Every structure is written in C-alpha cells, then in structure tokens.
Amino acid sequence: MSMTWELLAEIILFVWITLTVILLNLSEKYRRLGTGGKETGWPAFTLIIVLYSIMFLNGIILSFAGALLPLDPEMTETNIGMVMWVLALLALLLLVPAVRRLLSRWIPIDPENRLHAGALSLSMIIAINLGTTLAFGLEDLSEYAATPDFSEVLVQIWSQNLLFLLISLLGVGWLIRRSGREVLQRLGFTRPSPVAVLKGAGVGLVLMVVAALAEQLAANVEWLYDPHVEEMTEKLLGPLLTSPLGILTLGLAAALGEETLFRGALQPRFGLLPTSVLFTLSHVQYGLSMATLVVFLLGLYLGWVRQREGTVMCMVIHATYNMGLGVLSLYMGS
C-alpha cells in the first residue's frame, strides 16, 4: 500500500513538472518567434513558485513543530523541516535573474532564458529529496521501510524512468519547438557501431568490477561505509535481484531514463560537473557512503563519454554496469 501511495505522489509531481516544462518550452518557442512568450512563461513560473512555496511552508511547520514538541532527542522533524525550507528557498532564488547571471559564469546556461531558469530551479527537487532522506536517516528508513514485492518494484522502476524519458523529450522541445530528428540530435542520440557497443559493454563490466572491489574495500576498512546502505538497497531493489527480468530492468530502465535525462538533456545546459553532482544526489538510497563516491565518479566518466561518443554509448555502459552488479549480487547471494 505504501508503495502505491509513493507511486501516486511521484506521478502527481511528474505531471506538475511536465506541465511546467511544456509551458516553458512554449514560452521559449514564442520568444524565438519574436512574440514574447510571457503568456506561457509566467504561468510556468507560477507553478514552480507554488510548488516550492508548499515545500517551504511544510518545512517551516515541521521546524517549529519539532522545536516545540520534539518527539525524539535527535530532533528529526526539525532537521527535515530545516532542509525543506532552506532548499526550497534556494530553489526560488534560482528564479531571480541576478542569481542566474552569477551562476552563468560557471555553468553554460543563458541567464535570460526562461526554460534554463525553470530547469535550474526544478533540479533542486533532487537535492531536497536527498536532504530530507539524510535528515530522516538511513537507519530509520531501513527499519521502517516495507519490502515491496517484485511487481511493485518493477512498476515503480519502469514508471519512474519512463517519466524521466518523457520529461527529457518534452524538456528539449519535442512536439513543441523541435522535430523528432532535432530532438535526437539535441539529446546526443547517435547510432554506434556494433564494435563500439561491444566496447561499451566491456567498459561497463570493468567499471562494475572496480566499483564492487572499492565497496568491498570500504567495508573491510570501515571507510565511507554505512551498513544501512546495504539494508536500504536490499529493501528497495532486492526483489529485482531474484530473476533475469528484474536484473534486465535494473540495467535497461536506468539506462533509458537516467541517461536521457542527465547526460542527454541536462549536461549540455548545466555542464559536466553539476550534472554529475545531480546524478549522484538522485541516488538517495546510498546516503553519504562509498557507493555515493562510486556513483559520482561513474557520472563523471559517463559525462566524458557523452561529450565524445554520445548518449547511446552512455546507455550501453550504464546498462551493462547495472546488470553486472545485479548478476554479481545474485551470484553472491546464492
């Protein structure tokens, strides 16, 4: 039941984001045609402001509730509330042109572009998700989180990544201001040769082995090691590691959704390093651990591949990497 409500909440959020992205693209289309675009730009900004205002107010309420009626000595409610309102406020500040002009010195955005402004602000949802997770604590999450069955996890993983794909396509102007061919070109979708695909698969397997060894070493020396990461991962993804269909899902869904969003859509606008950071923050189940460092380094490498060989090669590497880890986990557990 909890997974159903979580999925519903995610769908509502993605519908909100999708509508915002469509309005921002229409605004950019009309701006380029010389007809202004404010008639769709301002409603899009209003949706963003409403979204973060709700988060800000929820954060303030939680902060005061936790301070006045602390339900536990760790002040969990206060910490979660503080993370929410601080990051929501930061997201709202990113809508201010002066702030974007300052950021444009380091990331390749057009500070006057409404679409860039909206994408920058909406990206803070990833940081808020991670921040609230850390404030709650992986230990408590792993303790209270229910283990979903195979079908629930399968539906959640595919629905999330298909929504990532949809937002990526709409975000770069599909059906609004770019043709299908232009969208594929903007996302970096080029057709690799069979030899290149085999090379990418080989690289993915090598990276998988290196990552597995790094995490095992971290566990042995207890450096950047958190036992609750393994517990949380097992609860979230464990059911998928029991069958070939589940392992294929781990590889194919993430490669399709995450690579299209992060490497395809966001990296050309945010740059290699900021996109790699966002990619890392999206993996909230790892908290702050060796797995987090591994994901960050993987994101940097995939971003480098995106710049040189396109997004499809990133997909091949990512899919092979994930499926390799899935097979390794299945083998180690048997």
PDB file of N, CA and C in Angstrom, residues 217-313:
ATOM      1  N   LEU A 217      36.314  -3.035  -0.287  1.00  0.00           N
ATOM      2  CA  LEU A 217      37.449  -2.472   0.452  1.00  0.00           C
ATOM      3  C   LEU A 217      36.970  -1.488   1.506  1.00  0.00           C
ATOM      4  N   ALA A 218      35.999  -0.648   1.139  1.00  0.00           N
ATOM      5  CA  ALA A 218      35.460   0.319   2.103  1.00  0.00           C
ATOM      6  C   ALA A 218      34.822  -0.393   3.283  1.00  0.00           C
ATOM      7  N   ALA A 219      34.143  -1.506   3.023  1.00  0.00           N
ATOM      8  CA  ALA A 219      33.527  -2.273   4.106  1.00  0.00           C
ATOM      9  C   ALA A 219      34.585  -2.905   4.996  1.00  0.00           C
ATOM     10  N   ASN A 220      35.684  -3.370   4.406  1.00  0.00           N
ATOM     11  CA  ASN A 220      36.734  -4.034   5.187  1.00  0.00           C
ATOM     12  C   ASN A 220      37.460  -3.070   6.113  1.00  0.00           C
ATOM     13  N   VAL A 221      37.722  -1.863   5.612  1.00  0.00           N
ATOM     14  CA  VAL A 221      38.467  -0.882   6.417  1.00  0.00           C
ATOM     15  C   VAL A 221      37.538   0.091   7.131  1.00  0.00           C
ATOM     16  N   GLU A 222      36.220  -0.069   6.892  1.00  0.00           N
ATOM     17  CA  GLU A 222      35.204   0.792   7.508  1.00  0.00           C
ATOM     18  C   GLU A 222      35.444   2.268   7.202  1.00  0.00           C
ATOM     19  N   TRP A 223      35.718   2.555   5.930  1.00  0.00           N
ATOM     20  CA  TRP A 223      35.881   3.929   5.460  1.00  0.00           C
ATOM     21  C   TRP A 223      34.767   4.230   4.474  1.00  0.00           C
ATOM     22  N   LEU A 224      34.010   5.296   4.757  1.00  0.00           N
ATOM     23  CA  LEU A 224      32.830   5.633   3.956  1.00  0.00           C
ATOM     24  C   LEU A 224      31.881   4.447   3.854  1.00  0.00           C
ATOM     25  N   TYR A 225      31.801   3.713   4.955  1.00  0.00           N
ATOM     26  CA  TYR A 225      30.949   2.518   4.965  1.00  0.00           C
ATOM     27  C   TYR A 225      29.757   2.749   5.879  1.00  0.00           C
ATOM     28  N   ASP A 226      28.587   2.447   5.380  1.00  0.00           N
ATOM     29  CA  ASP A 226      27.358   2.553   6.160  1.00  0.00           C
ATOM     30  C   ASP A 226      26.560   1.268   5.952  1.00  0.00           C
ATOM     31  N   PRO A 227      26.435   0.432   6.993  1.00  0.00           N
ATOM     32  CA  PRO A 227      25.718  -0.842   6.817  1.00  0.00           C
ATOM     33  C   PRO A 227      24.258  -0.665   6.422  1.00  0.00           C
ATOM     34  N   HIS A 228      23.690   0.505   6.719  1.00  0.00           N
ATOM     35  CA  HIS A 228      22.281   0.733   6.410  1.00  0.00           C
ATOM     36  C   HIS A 228      22.054   0.950   4.918  1.00  0.00           C
ATOM     37  N   VAL A 229      23.144   1.315   4.191  1.00  0.00           N
ATOM     38  CA  VAL A 229      23.024   1.457   2.741  1.00  0.00           C
ATOM     39  C   VAL A 229      22.648   0.123   2.114  1.00  0.00           C
ATOM     40  N   GLU A 230      23.318  -0.928   2.545  1.00  0.00           N
ATOM     41  CA  GLU A 230      23.024  -2.260   2.015  1.00  0.00           C
ATOM     42  C   GLU A 230      21.608  -2.696   2.382  1.00  0.00           C
ATOM     43  N   GLU A 231      21.196  -2.387   3.617  1.00  0.00           N
ATOM     44  CA  GLU A 231      19.842  -2.744   4.048  1.00  0.00           C
ATOM     45  C   GLU A 231      18.795  -2.010   3.217  1.00  0.00           C
ATOM     46  N   MET A 232      19.032  -0.713   3.004  1.00  0.00           N
ATOM     47  CA  MET A 232      18.078   0.100   2.257  1.00  0.00           C
ATOM     48  C   MET A 232      18.013  -0.348   0.793  1.00  0.00           C
ATOM     49  N   THR A 233      19.175  -0.636   0.216  1.00  0.00           N
ATOM     50  CA  THR A 233      19.208  -1.090  -1.173  1.00  0.00           C
ATOM     51  C   THR A 233      18.499  -2.426  -1.325  1.00  0.00           C
ATOM     52  N   GLU A 234      18.696  -3.303  -0.357  1.00  0.00           N
ATOM     53  CA  GLU A 234      18.047  -4.607  -0.400  1.00  0.00           C
ATOM     54  C   GLU A 234      16.531  -4.463  -0.341  1.00  0.00           C
ATOM     55  N   LYS A 235      16.045  -3.549   0.499  1.00  0.00           N
ATOM     56  CA  LYS A 235      14.599  -3.358   0.600  1.00  0.00           C
ATOM     57  C   LYS A 235      14.020  -2.722  -0.660  1.00  0.00           C
ATOM     58  N   LEU A 236      14.772  -1.772  -1.253  1.00  0.00           N
ATOM     59  CA  LEU A 236      14.250  -1.063  -2.420  1.00  0.00           C
ATOM     60  C   LEU A 236      14.366  -1.882  -3.702  1.00  0.00           C
ATOM     61  N   LEU A 237      15.493  -2.578  -3.858  1.00  0.00           N
ATOM     62  CA  LEU A 237      15.779  -3.239  -5.133  1.00  0.00           C
ATOM     63  C   LEU A 237      15.921  -4.743  -5.018  1.00  0.00           C
ATOM     64  N   GLY A 238      15.969  -5.253  -3.785  1.00  0.00           N
ATOM     65  CA  GLY A 238      16.199  -6.676  -3.573  1.00  0.00           C
ATOM     66  C   GLY A 238      15.328  -7.601  -4.388  1.00  0.00           C
ATOM     67  N   PRO A 239      14.019  -7.335  -4.483  1.00  0.00           N
ATOM     68  CA  PRO A 239      13.154  -8.237  -5.262  1.00  0.00           C
ATOM     69  C   PRO A 239      13.566  -8.374  -6.725  1.00  0.00           C
ATOM     70  N   LEU A 240      14.201  -7.325  -7.277  1.00  0.00           N
ATOM     71  CA  LEU A 240      14.601  -7.390  -8.678  1.00  0.00           C
ATOM     72  C   LEU A 240      15.805  -8.299  -8.885  1.00  0.00           C
ATOM     73  N   LEU A 241      16.549  -8.562  -7.812  1.00  0.00           N
ATOM     74  CA  LEU A 241      17.776  -9.333  -7.935  1.00  0.00           C
ATOM     75  C   LEU A 241      17.534 -10.835  -7.869  1.00  0.00           C
ATOM     76  N   THR A 242      16.291 -11.236  -7.993  1.00  0.00           N
ATOM     77  CA  THR A 242      15.951 -12.658  -7.885  1.00  0.00           C
ATOM     78  C   THR A 242      15.590 -13.289  -9.219  1.00  0.00           C
ATOM     79  N   SER A 243      15.595 -12.495 -10.298  1.00  0.00           N
ATOM     80  CA  SER A 243      15.194 -13.043 -11.594  1.00  0.00           C
ATOM     81  C   SER A 243      15.880 -12.296 -12.727  1.00  0.00           C
ATOM     82  N   PRO A 244      16.019 -12.944 -13.899  1.00  0.00           N
ATOM     83  CA  PRO A 244      16.610 -12.262 -15.067  1.00  0.00           C
ATOM     84  C   PRO A 244      15.823 -11.020 -15.476  1.00  0.00           C
ATOM     85  N   LEU A 245      14.476 -11.068 -15.387  1.00  0.00           N
ATOM     86  CA  LEU A 245      13.669  -9.901 -15.741  1.00  0.00           C
ATOM     87  C   LEU A 245      13.982  -8.721 -14.831  1.00  0.00           C
ATOM     88  N   GLY A 246      14.146  -8.986 -13.547  1.00  0.00           N
ATOM     89  CA  GLY A 246      14.480  -7.927 -12.610  1.00  0.00           C
ATOM     90  C   GLY A 246      15.836  -7.320 -12.893  1.00  0.00           C
ATOM     91  N   ILE A 247      16.822  -8.158 -13.188  1.00  0.00           N
ATOM     92  CA  ILE A 247      18.173  -7.668 -13.469  1.00  0.00           C
ATOM     93  C   ILE A 247      18.189  -6.878 -14.775  1.00  0.00           C
ATOM     94  N   LEU A 248      17.436  -7.336 -15.776  1.00  0.00           N
ATOM     95  CA  LEU A 248      17.320  -6.566 -17.020  1.00  0.00           C
ATOM     96  C   LEU A 248      16.696  -5.204 -16.760  1.00  0.00           C
ATOM     97  N   THR A 249      15.702  -5.175 -15.886  1.00  0.00           N
ATOM     98  CA  THR A 249      15.052  -3.908 -15.538  1.00  0.00           C
ATOM     99  C   THR A 249      16.046  -2.945 -14.903  1.00  0.00           C
ATOM    100  N   LEU A 250      16.874  -3.442 -13.993  1.00  0.00           N
ATOM    101  CA  LEU A 250      17.877  -2.595 -13.348  1.00  0.00           C
ATOM    102  C   LEU A 250      18.778  -1.910 -14.376  1.00  0.00           C
ATOM    103  N   GLY A 251      19.121  -2.664 -15.432  1.00  0.00           N
ATOM    104  CA  GLY A 251      20.013  -2.095 -16.428  1.00  0.00           C
ATOM    105  C   GLY A 251      19.302  -1.242 -17.459  1.00  0.00           C
ATOM    106  N   LEU A 252      18.256  -1.780 -18.053  1.00  0.00           N
ATOM    107  CA  LEU A 252      17.622  -1.109 -19.189  1.00  0.00           C
ATOM    108  C   LEU A 252      16.839   0.128 -18.774  1.00  0.00           C
ATOM    109  N   ALA A 253      16.080   0.037 -17.667  1.00  0.00           N
ATOM    110  CA  ALA A 253      15.266   1.177 -17.243  1.00  0.00           C
ATOM    111  C   ALA A 253      16.144   2.371 -16.875  1.00  0.00           C
ATOM    112  N   ALA A 254      17.190   2.116 -16.078  1.00  0.00           N
ATOM    113  CA  ALA A 254      18.082   3.210 -15.672  1.00  0.00           C
ATOM    114  C   ALA A 254      18.820   3.788 -16.871  1.00  0.00           C
ATOM    115  N   ALA A 255      19.276   2.930 -17.771  1.00  0.00           N
ATOM    116  CA  ALA A 255      19.990   3.419 -18.947  1.00  0.00           C
ATOM    117  C   ALA A 255      19.088   4.307 -19.800  1.00  0.00           C
ATOM    118  N   LEU A 256      17.838   3.911 -19.959  1.00  0.00           N
ATOM    119  CA  LEU A 256      16.906   4.676 -20.785  1.00  0.00           C
ATOM    120  C   LEU A 256      16.518   5.994 -20.123  1.00  0.00           C
ATOM    121  N   GLY A 257      16.086   5.934 -18.875  1.00  0.00           N
ATOM    122  CA  GLY A 257      15.575   7.126 -18.207  1.00  0.00           C
ATOM    123  C   GLY A 257      16.653   8.056 -17.691  1.00  0.00           C
ATOM    124  N   GLU A 258      17.578   7.518 -16.886  1.00  0.00           N
ATOM    125  CA  GLU A 258      18.594   8.363 -16.257  1.00  0.00           C
ATOM    126  C   GLU A 258      19.556   8.958 -17.274  1.00  0.00           C
ATOM    127  N   GLU A 259      19.999   8.158 -18.245  1.00  0.00           N
ATOM    128  CA  GLU A 259      20.953   8.687 -19.214  1.00  0.00           C
ATOM    129  C   GLU A 259      20.312   9.726 -20.133  1.00  0.00           C
ATOM    130  N   THR A 260      19.065   9.511 -20.526  1.00  0.00           N
ATOM    131  CA  THR A 260      18.395  10.513 -21.358  1.00  0.00           C
ATOM    132  C   THR A 260      18.238  11.818 -20.595  1.00  0.00           C
ATOM    133  N   LEU A 261      17.880  11.727 -19.313  1.00  0.00           N
ATOM    134  CA  LEU A 261      17.671  12.938 -18.521  1.00  0.00           C
ATOM    135  C   LEU A 261      18.988  13.641 -18.203  1.00  0.00           C
ATOM    136  N   PHE A 262      19.912  12.911 -17.567  1.00  0.00           N
ATOM    137  CA  PHE A 262      21.125  13.567 -17.066  1.00  0.00           C
ATOM    138  C   PHE A 262      22.143  13.848 -18.167  1.00  0.00           C
ATOM    139  N   ARG A 263      22.570  12.821 -18.883  1.00  0.00           N
ATOM    140  CA  ARG A 263      23.568  13.038 -19.922  1.00  0.00           C
ATOM    141  C   ARG A 263      22.966  13.655 -21.174  1.00  0.00           C
ATOM    142  N   GLY A 264      21.749  13.231 -21.559  1.00  0.00           N
ATOM    143  CA  GLY A 264      21.173  13.735 -22.796  1.00  0.00           C
ATOM    144  C   GLY A 264      20.645  15.154 -22.687  1.00  0.00           C
ATOM    145  N   ALA A 265      19.745  15.377 -21.716  1.00  0.00           N
ATOM    146  CA  ALA A 265      19.058  16.669 -21.638  1.00  0.00           C
ATOM    147  C   ALA A 265      19.805  17.708 -20.797  1.00  0.00           C
ATOM    148  N   LEU A 266      20.254  17.321 -19.608  1.00  0.00           N
ATOM    149  CA  LEU A 266      20.780  18.306 -18.663  1.00  0.00           C
ATOM    150  C   LEU A 266      22.242  18.682 -18.889  1.00  0.00           C
ATOM    151  N   GLN A 267      23.084  17.736 -19.224  1.00  0.00           N
ATOM    152  CA  GLN A 267      24.520  18.039 -19.282  1.00  0.00           C
ATOM    153  C   GLN A 267      24.885  19.163 -20.253  1.00  0.00           C
ATOM    154  N   PRO A 268      24.292  19.222 -21.452  1.00  0.00           N
ATOM    155  CA  PRO A 268      24.652  20.329 -22.342  1.00  0.00           C
ATOM    156  C   PRO A 268      24.299  21.703 -21.773  1.00  0.00           C
ATOM    157  N   ARG A 269      23.348  21.760 -20.828  1.00  0.00           N
ATOM    158  CA  ARG A 269      22.952  23.041 -20.245  1.00  0.00           C
ATOM    159  C   ARG A 269      23.623  23.321 -18.909  1.00  0.00           C
ATOM    160  N   PHE A 270      23.867  22.302 -18.113  1.00  0.00           N
ATOM    161  CA  PHE A 270      24.435  22.506 -16.781  1.00  0.00           C
ATOM    162  C   PHE A 270      25.935  22.249 -16.730  1.00  0.00           C
ATOM    163  N   GLY A 271      26.475  21.533 -17.702  1.00  0.00           N
ATOM    164  CA  GLY A 271      27.889  21.202 -17.692  1.00  0.00           C
ATOM    165  C   GLY A 271      28.152  19.848 -17.041  1.00  0.00           C
ATOM    166  N   LEU A 272      29.362  19.358 -17.215  1.00  0.00           N
ATOM    167  CA  LEU A 272      29.744  18.016 -16.762  1.00  0.00           C
ATOM    168  C   LEU A 272      29.670  17.863 -15.246  1.00  0.00           C
ATOM    169  N   LEU A 273      30.329  18.748 -14.517  1.00  0.00           N
ATOM    170  CA  LEU A 273      30.410  18.588 -13.059  1.00  0.00           C
ATOM    171  C   LEU A 273      29.058  18.758 -12.366  1.00  0.00           C
ATOM    172  N   PRO A 274      28.304  19.849 -12.630  1.00  0.00           N
ATOM    173  CA  PRO A 274      26.994  19.979 -11.969  1.00  0.00           C
ATOM    174  C   PRO A 274      26.045  18.833 -12.287  1.00  0.00           C
ATOM    175  N   THR A 275      26.076  18.339 -13.531  1.00  0.00           N
ATOM    176  CA  THR A 275      25.195  17.225 -13.887  1.00  0.00           C
ATOM    177  C   THR A 275      25.602  15.959 -13.152  1.00  0.00           C
ATOM    178  N   SER A 276      26.897  15.736 -13.007  1.00  0.00           N
ATOM    179  CA  SER A 276      27.367  14.560 -12.272  1.00  0.00           C
ATOM    180  C   SER A 276      26.952  14.640 -10.808  1.00  0.00           C
ATOM    181  N   VAL A 277      26.977  15.841 -10.243  1.00  0.00           N
ATOM    182  CA  VAL A 277      26.534  16.021  -8.856  1.00  0.00           C
ATOM    183  C   VAL A 277      25.045  15.704  -8.728  1.00  0.00           C
ATOM    184  N   LEU A 278      24.237  16.216  -9.663  1.00  0.00           N
ATOM    185  CA  LEU A 278      22.797  15.933  -9.635  1.00  0.00           C
ATOM    186  C   LEU A 278      22.527  14.442  -9.794  1.00  0.00           C
ATOM    187  N   PHE A 279      23.252  13.800 -10.702  1.00  0.00           N
ATOM    188  CA  PHE A 279      23.121  12.360 -10.902  1.00  0.00           C
ATOM    189  C   PHE A 279      23.416  11.611  -9.603  1.00  0.00           C
ATOM    190  N   THR A 280      24.442  12.044  -8.895  1.00  0.00           N
ATOM    191  CA  THR A 280      24.807  11.410  -7.623  1.00  0.00           C
ATOM    192  C   THR A 280      23.732  11.646  -6.568  1.00  0.00           C
ATOM    193  N   LEU A 281      23.237  12.872  -6.475  1.00  0.00           N
ATOM    194  CA  LEU A 281      22.217  13.200  -5.473  1.00  0.00           C
ATOM    195  C   LEU A 281      20.923  12.429  -5.700  1.00  0.00           C
ATOM    196  N   SER A 282      20.668  12.036  -6.951  1.00  0.00           N
ATOM    197  CA  SER A 282      19.420  11.318  -7.247  1.00  0.00           C
ATOM    198  C   SER A 282      19.417   9.904  -6.663  1.00  0.00           C
ATOM    199  N   HIS A 283      20.585   9.394  -6.295  1.00  0.00           N
ATOM    200  CA  HIS A 283      20.676   8.051  -5.716  1.00  0.00           C
ATOM    201  C   HIS A 283      20.618   8.166  -4.191  1.00  0.00           C
ATOM    202  N   VAL A 284      19.425   8.514  -3.706  1.00  0.00           N
ATOM    203  CA  VAL A 284      19.269   8.839  -2.287  1.00  0.00           C
ATOM    204  C   VAL A 284      19.496   7.631  -1.385  1.00  0.00           C
ATOM    205  N   GLN A 285      19.295   6.412  -1.909  1.00  0.00           N
ATOM    206  CA  GLN A 285      19.405   5.224  -1.065  1.00  0.00           C
ATOM    207  C   GLN A 285      20.832   4.979  -0.582  1.00  0.00           C
ATOM    208  N   TYR A 286      21.820   5.676  -1.195  1.00  0.00           N
ATOM    209  CA  TYR A 286      23.205   5.468  -0.795  1.00  0.00           C
ATOM    210  C   TYR A 286      23.667   6.425   0.293  1.00  0.00           C
ATOM    211  N   GLY A 287      22.842   7.433   0.599  1.00  0.00           N
ATOM    212  CA  GLY A 287      23.235   8.385   1.629  1.00  0.00           C
ATOM    213  C   GLY A 287      24.559   9.030   1.282  1.00  0.00           C
ATOM    214  N   LEU A 288      25.479   9.036   2.260  1.00  0.00           N
ATOM    215  CA  LEU A 288      26.847   9.506   2.038  1.00  0.00           C
ATOM    216  C   LEU A 288      27.776   8.347   2.364  1.00  0.00           C
ATOM    217  N   SER A 289      28.179   7.612   1.349  1.00  0.00           N
ATOM    218  CA  SER A 289      28.958   6.394   1.556  1.00  0.00           C
ATOM    219  C   SER A 289      29.895   6.191   0.371  1.00  0.00           C
ATOM    220  N   MET A 290      30.636   5.079   0.391  1.00  0.00           N
ATOM    221  CA  MET A 290      31.499   4.745  -0.731  1.00  0.00           C
ATOM    222  C   MET A 290      30.682   4.604  -2.013  1.00  0.00           C
ATOM    223  N   ALA A 291      29.472   4.063  -1.878  1.00  0.00           N
ATOM    224  CA  ALA A 291      28.601   3.925  -3.054  1.00  0.00           C
ATOM    225  C   ALA A 291      28.315   5.293  -3.676  1.00  0.00           C
ATOM    226  N   THR A 292      28.174   6.325  -2.845  1.00  0.00           N
ATOM    227  CA  THR A 292      27.942   7.678  -3.344  1.00  0.00           C
ATOM    228  C   THR A 292      29.134   8.164  -4.157  1.00  0.00           C
ATOM    229  N   LEU A 293      30.337   7.936  -3.627  1.00  0.00           N
ATOM    230  CA  LEU A 293      31.552   8.332  -4.342  1.00  0.00           C
ATOM    231  C   LEU A 293      31.672   7.580  -5.662  1.00  0.00           C
ATOM    232  N   VAL A 294      31.342   6.291  -5.640  1.00  0.00           N
ATOM    233  CA  VAL A 294      31.398   5.483  -6.861  1.00  0.00           C
ATOM    234  C   VAL A 294      30.431   6.038  -7.910  1.00  0.00           C
ATOM    235  N   VAL A 295      29.205   6.369  -7.485  1.00  0.00           N
ATOM    236  CA  VAL A 295      28.210   6.905  -8.421  1.00  0.00           C
ATOM    237  C   VAL A 295      28.684   8.240  -8.998  1.00  0.00           C
ATOM    238  N   PHE A 296      29.305   9.079  -8.164  1.00  0.00           N
ATOM    239  CA  PHE A 296      29.807  10.369  -8.648  1.00  0.00           C
ATOM    240  C   PHE A 296      30.889  10.177  -9.705  1.00  0.00           C
ATOM    241  N   LEU A 297      31.841   9.278  -9.439  1.00  0.00           N
ATOM    242  CA  LEU A 297      32.906   9.025 -10.407  1.00  0.00           C
ATOM    243  C   LEU A 297      32.348   8.399 -11.679  1.00  0.00           C
ATOM    244  N   LEU A 298      31.356   7.524 -11.517  1.00  0.00           N
ATOM    245  CA  LEU A 298      30.697   6.940 -12.692  1.00  0.00           C
ATOM    246  C   LEU A 298      30.015   8.027 -13.512  1.00  0.00           C
ATOM    247  N   GLY A 299      29.350   8.967 -12.814  1.00  0.00           N
ATOM    248  CA  GLY A 299      28.687  10.066 -13.509  1.00  0.00           C
ATOM    249  C   GLY A 299      29.665  10.929 -14.289  1.00  0.00           C
ATOM    250  N   LEU A 300      30.832  11.200 -13.692  1.00  0.00           N
ATOM    251  CA  LEU A 300      31.863  11.974 -14.389  1.00  0.00           C
ATOM    252  C   LEU A 300      32.332  11.243 -15.646  1.00  0.00           C
ATOM    253  N   TYR A 301      32.543   9.941 -15.516  1.00  0.00           N
ATOM    254  CA  TYR A 301      33.013   9.176 -16.675  1.00  0.00           C
ATOM    255  C   TYR A 301      31.950   9.136 -17.773  1.00  0.00           C
ATOM    256  N   LEU A 302      30.706   8.883 -17.389  1.00  0.00           N
ATOM    257  CA  LEU A 302      29.631   8.846 -18.381  1.00  0.00           C
ATOM    258  C   LEU A 302      29.466  10.208 -19.055  1.00  0.00           C
ATOM    259  N   GLY A 303      29.656  11.285 -18.284  1.00  0.00           N
ATOM    260  CA  GLY A 303      29.592  12.617 -18.875  1.00  0.00           C
ATOM    261  C   GLY A 303      30.696  12.834 -19.894  1.00  0.00           C
ATOM    262  N   TRP A 304      31.877  12.315 -19.595  1.00  0.00           N
ATOM    263  CA  TRP A 304      33.005  12.394 -20.535  1.00  0.00           C
ATOM    264  C   TRP A 304      32.681  11.616 -21.806  1.00  0.00           C
ATOM    265  N   VAL A 305      32.084  10.438 -21.648  1.00  0.00           N
ATOM    266  CA  VAL A 305      31.681   9.628 -22.804  1.00  0.00           C
ATOM    267  C   VAL A 305      30.624  10.367 -23.627  1.00  0.00           C
ATOM    268  N   ARG A 306      29.690  11.028 -22.947  1.00  0.00           N
ATOM    269  CA  ARG A 306      28.639  11.791 -23.640  1.00  0.00           C
ATOM    270  C   ARG A 306      29.242  12.849 -24.549  1.00  0.00           C
ATOM    271  N   GLN A 307      30.278  13.529 -24.069  1.00  0.00           N
ATOM    272  CA  GLN A 307      30.890  14.594 -24.847  1.00  0.00           C
ATOM    273  C   GLN A 307      31.599  14.073 -26.086  1.00  0.00           C
ATOM    274  N   ARG A 308      32.069  12.825 -26.034  1.00  0.00           N
ATOM    275  CA  ARG A 308      32.882  12.292 -27.123  1.00  0.00           C
ATOM    276  C   ARG A 308      32.163  11.291 -28.016  1.00  0.00           C
ATOM    277  N   GLU A 309      31.267  10.495 -27.436  1.00  0.00           N
ATOM    278  CA  GLU A 309      30.660   9.422 -28.218  1.00  0.00           C
ATOM    279  C   GLU A 309      29.143   9.410 -28.182  1.00  0.00           C
ATOM    280  N   GLY A 310      28.526  10.331 -27.455  1.00  0.00           N
ATOM    281  CA  GLY A 310      27.079  10.427 -27.466  1.00  0.00           C
ATOM    282  C   GLY A 310      26.400   9.680 -26.334  1.00  0.00           C
ATOM    283  N   THR A 311      25.110   9.905 -26.227  1.00  0.00           N
ATOM    284  CA  THR A 311      24.326   9.374 -25.109  1.00  0.00           C
ATOM    285  C   THR A 311      24.080   7.873 -25.219  1.00  0.00           C
ATOM    286  N   VAL A 312      23.954   7.362 -26.433  1.00  0.00           N
ATOM    287  CA  VAL A 312      23.672   5.927 -26.589  1.00  0.00           C
ATOM    288  C   VAL A 312      24.798   5.084 -25.994  1.00  0.00           C
ATOM    289  N   MET A 313      26.037   5.515 -26.169  1.00  0.00           N
ATOM    290  CA  MET A 313      27.150   4.782 -25.573  1.00  0.00           C
ATOM    291  C   MET A 313      27.083   4.840 -24.050  1.00  0.00           C
TER     292      MET A 313
END
